[in-house]
Tab-separated table of C-alpha atoms in Angstrom:
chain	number	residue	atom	x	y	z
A	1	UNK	CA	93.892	93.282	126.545
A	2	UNK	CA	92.667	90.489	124.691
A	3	UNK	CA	92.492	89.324	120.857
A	4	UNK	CA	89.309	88.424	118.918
A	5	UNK	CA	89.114	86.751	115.628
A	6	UNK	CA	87.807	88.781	113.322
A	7	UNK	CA	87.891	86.980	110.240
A	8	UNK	CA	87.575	83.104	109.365
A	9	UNK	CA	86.622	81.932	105.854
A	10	UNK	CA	88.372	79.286	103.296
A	11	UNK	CA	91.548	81.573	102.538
A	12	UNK	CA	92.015	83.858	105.745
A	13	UNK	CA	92.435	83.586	109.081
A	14	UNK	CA	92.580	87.030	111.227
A	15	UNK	CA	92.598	88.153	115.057
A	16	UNK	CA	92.967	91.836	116.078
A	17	UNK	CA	93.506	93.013	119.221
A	18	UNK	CA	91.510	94.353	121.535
A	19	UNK	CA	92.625	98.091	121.231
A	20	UNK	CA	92.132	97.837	117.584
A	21	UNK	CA	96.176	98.585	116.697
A	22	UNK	CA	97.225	95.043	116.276
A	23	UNK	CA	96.462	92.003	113.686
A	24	UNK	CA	97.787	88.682	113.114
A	25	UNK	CA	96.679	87.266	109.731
A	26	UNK	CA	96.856	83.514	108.342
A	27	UNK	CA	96.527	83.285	104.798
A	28	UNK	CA	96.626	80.521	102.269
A	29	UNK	CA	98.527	80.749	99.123
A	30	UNK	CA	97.451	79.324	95.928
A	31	UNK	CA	100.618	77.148	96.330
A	32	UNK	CA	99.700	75.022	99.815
A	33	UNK	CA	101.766	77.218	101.547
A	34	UNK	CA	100.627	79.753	104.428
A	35	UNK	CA	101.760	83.105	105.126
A	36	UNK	CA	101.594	84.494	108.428
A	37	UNK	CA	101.586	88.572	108.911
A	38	UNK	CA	101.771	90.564	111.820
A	39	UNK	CA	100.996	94.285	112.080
A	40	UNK	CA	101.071	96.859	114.644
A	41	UNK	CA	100.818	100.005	114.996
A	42	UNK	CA	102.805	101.765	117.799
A	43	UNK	CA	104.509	104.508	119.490
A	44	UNK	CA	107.567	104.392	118.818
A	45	UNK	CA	110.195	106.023	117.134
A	46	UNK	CA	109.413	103.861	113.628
A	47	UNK	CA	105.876	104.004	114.857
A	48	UNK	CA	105.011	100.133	113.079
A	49	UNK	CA	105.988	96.604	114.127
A	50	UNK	CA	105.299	94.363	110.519
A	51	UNK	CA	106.805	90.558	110.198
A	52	UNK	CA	105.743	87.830	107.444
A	53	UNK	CA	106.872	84.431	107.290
A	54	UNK	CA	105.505	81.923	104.864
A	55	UNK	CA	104.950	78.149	106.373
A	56	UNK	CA	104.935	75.244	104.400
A	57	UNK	CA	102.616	73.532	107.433
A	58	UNK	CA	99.627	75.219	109.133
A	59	UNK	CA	99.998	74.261	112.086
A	60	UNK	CA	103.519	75.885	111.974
A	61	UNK	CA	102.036	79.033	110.948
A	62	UNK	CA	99.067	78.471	113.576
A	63	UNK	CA	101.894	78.299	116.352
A	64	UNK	CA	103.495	81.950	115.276
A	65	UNK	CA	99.944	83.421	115.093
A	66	UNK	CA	99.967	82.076	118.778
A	67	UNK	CA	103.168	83.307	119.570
A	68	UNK	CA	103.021	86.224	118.251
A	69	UNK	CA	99.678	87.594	119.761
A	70	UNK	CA	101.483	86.703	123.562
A	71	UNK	CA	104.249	88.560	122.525
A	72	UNK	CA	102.082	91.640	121.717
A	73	UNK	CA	99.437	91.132	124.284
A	74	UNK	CA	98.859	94.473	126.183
A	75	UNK	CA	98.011	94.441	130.284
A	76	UNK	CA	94.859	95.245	131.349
């Protein structure tokens, strides 16, 4: 399964995946710095995956969003 972006504006950059129970979100701080949040929802026995890391660099953060959305990619 694939991810989409779902959101793009000034502030916030988002892609869910395809099955709906997984986002990756880029956000801008009022600082200059970016925070980069992952979310997803699974079965499991803590039944949530959640990571944020704040970047001083987009492009750093842009890389994790990348990185992160392999590592949760589901097969088709």
């Amino acid at each position: 399964m694939g991810w989409s972006l779902k959101r793009e504006d000034a502030t916030v950059t988002e892609w869910e995946r395809s099955d709906g129970y997984a986002t990756v979100r880029l956000r801008e701080r009022g600082d200059g710095r970016f925070v980069m949040r992952l979310d997803v929802m699974e079965q499991a026995d803590d039944d949530r995956a959640y990571d944020r890391v704040v970047f001083d660099e987009r492009d750093a953060a842009e890389d994790r969003a990348a990185a992160w959305r392999e590592e949760h990619d589901l097969e088709d």
